[in-house]
């Protein structure tokens, strides 16, 4: 925090003015290092010094059950996003009876620790309440989705700095000519529906930055090459319709061994930025399942992959946020959703199970420090 840093600098200066003789230095010499040591730097400070908000995803349950995790996040993060608690299936299990208890707990944690809050996600084809799955296939489907946008974003109006309005509407495996997802409310095939979600979002929370969020843009492969083109076409169409979109979210669930080509990714970021959009890295983590179990070598390879990716990402001045998906290896979704074949836990995140920094933490710190200043 700049204010803290300034206060510290001013205090040191005063002290130096007082200590004129070496006797005075000797007298308090043994106390000085501990009493006046600079505060340990945190990722949010490194980020803030470059205009990049650093943060992570965390769930209300994980916060409550892991006070050490909560403390680590409060120290390092300037922004948090509820991992699951704002999703439709979490909020409105019973139709018309929204339950915001868990999402409010994360919002409260953010507020108490002076962190910003990200919203995830108003519209997603997954994690829907059981009752909605049938209803969205009917003629009322679109209205139902727009109502969901207004409900959740209206509830948090004024408290969320940036919202994933839409999550994962690109699907290169759908067989559709437009490369978009086969999903009933979108069935007509025009982007009018996506634009309408952004218009509804703008009405519900005029001050939040509105983001389209998706995965699968980071690597070179036939599928991802197509996904990047689809994303650019989508952004162009939304802009043509004057949809109020402010940013593009790149999930960045990385995997060591995938084909990362810096020039290709760099070009994509520039193309997105050319639409006047900010870019957020929204769900950064690294799947290590192609690596042998030995921890030290795994950590090194994961950190190296993180470094290569983030160096490239931060070259683009439009990249203004970096959030990891979870913060400690104790709580990564990968163990449940992308388990290693040998069954041992992933080394995917900046902290290990005991909240010690992994080499990935250092990689993130270095990349934030070396990033061009975009303030
Ligand atoms: C994941 C959560 O981490 C899991 O806990 C949950 O069981 C499933 O969803 N892309 C997204 C996130 O946009 O919402 C997903 O989160 C991970 C992939």
XYZ file of N, CA, C and O and ligand atoms in Angstrom, residues 83-84 87 120 124 167-168 213 251 253 283 325 333 337, ligand 1:
74
model
N -14.929 -18.412 -5.762
C -14.660 -19.487 -6.730
C -15.960 -20.059 -7.303
O -16.062 -20.292 -8.506
N -16.925 -20.313 -6.439
C -18.204 -20.897 -6.886
C -19.432 -20.167 -6.347
O -20.538 -20.365 -6.848
N -22.077 -18.362 -8.497
C -22.660 -19.069 -9.650
C -24.151 -19.313 -9.412
O -24.603 -19.425 -8.271
N -18.081 -13.584 -10.556
C -17.959 -14.752 -11.434
C -19.080 -15.719 -11.094
O -19.114 -16.191 -9.976
N -23.464 -18.776 -17.364
C -22.603 -19.928 -17.653
C -23.499 -21.123 -17.950
O -24.516 -21.299 -17.294
N -19.522 -16.506 -19.385
C -18.402 -17.434 -19.235
C -18.531 -18.565 -20.267
O -19.607 -19.166 -20.390
N -17.461 -18.782 -21.030
C -17.331 -20.000 -21.853
C -18.430 -20.225 -22.887
O -19.061 -21.288 -22.905
N -15.492 -13.864 -20.501
C -14.443 -14.722 -19.941
C -14.479 -16.112 -20.586
O -15.552 -16.686 -20.781
N -8.884 -17.194 -19.007
C -8.821 -18.007 -17.778
C -7.392 -18.419 -17.446
O -6.973 -18.391 -16.305
N -5.883 -21.486 -17.495
C -5.604 -22.775 -16.845
C -4.519 -23.439 -17.705
O -4.817 -24.060 -18.719
N -8.034 -16.903 -14.135
C -8.084 -18.181 -13.402
C -6.756 -18.933 -13.509
O -6.718 -20.145 -13.751
N -6.430 -19.222 -9.609
C -7.677 -19.953 -9.288
C -7.424 -20.810 -8.057
O -6.960 -21.935 -8.156
N -8.765 -26.797 -7.398
C -9.841 -27.580 -8.028
C -9.284 -28.710 -8.887
O -9.963 -29.675 -9.174
N -10.898 -32.180 -10.380
C -11.391 -32.106 -11.762
C -10.388 -32.559 -12.814
O -10.770 -32.923 -13.914
C -14.578 -24.711 -10.995
C -14.360 -24.698 -9.497
O -13.019 -24.410 -9.214
C -14.751 -26.034 -8.916
O -14.700 -25.983 -7.495
C -16.180 -26.404 -9.347
O -16.478 -27.691 -8.878
C -16.299 -26.346 -10.859
O -15.900 -25.083 -11.319
N -13.584 -22.475 -15.449
C -14.366 -21.615 -14.712
C -14.537 -21.846 -13.261
O -14.851 -20.608 -15.238
O -15.775 -21.404 -12.779
C -14.316 -23.299 -12.900
O -14.341 -23.410 -11.496
C -13.006 -23.791 -13.461
C -12.998 -23.685 -14.967
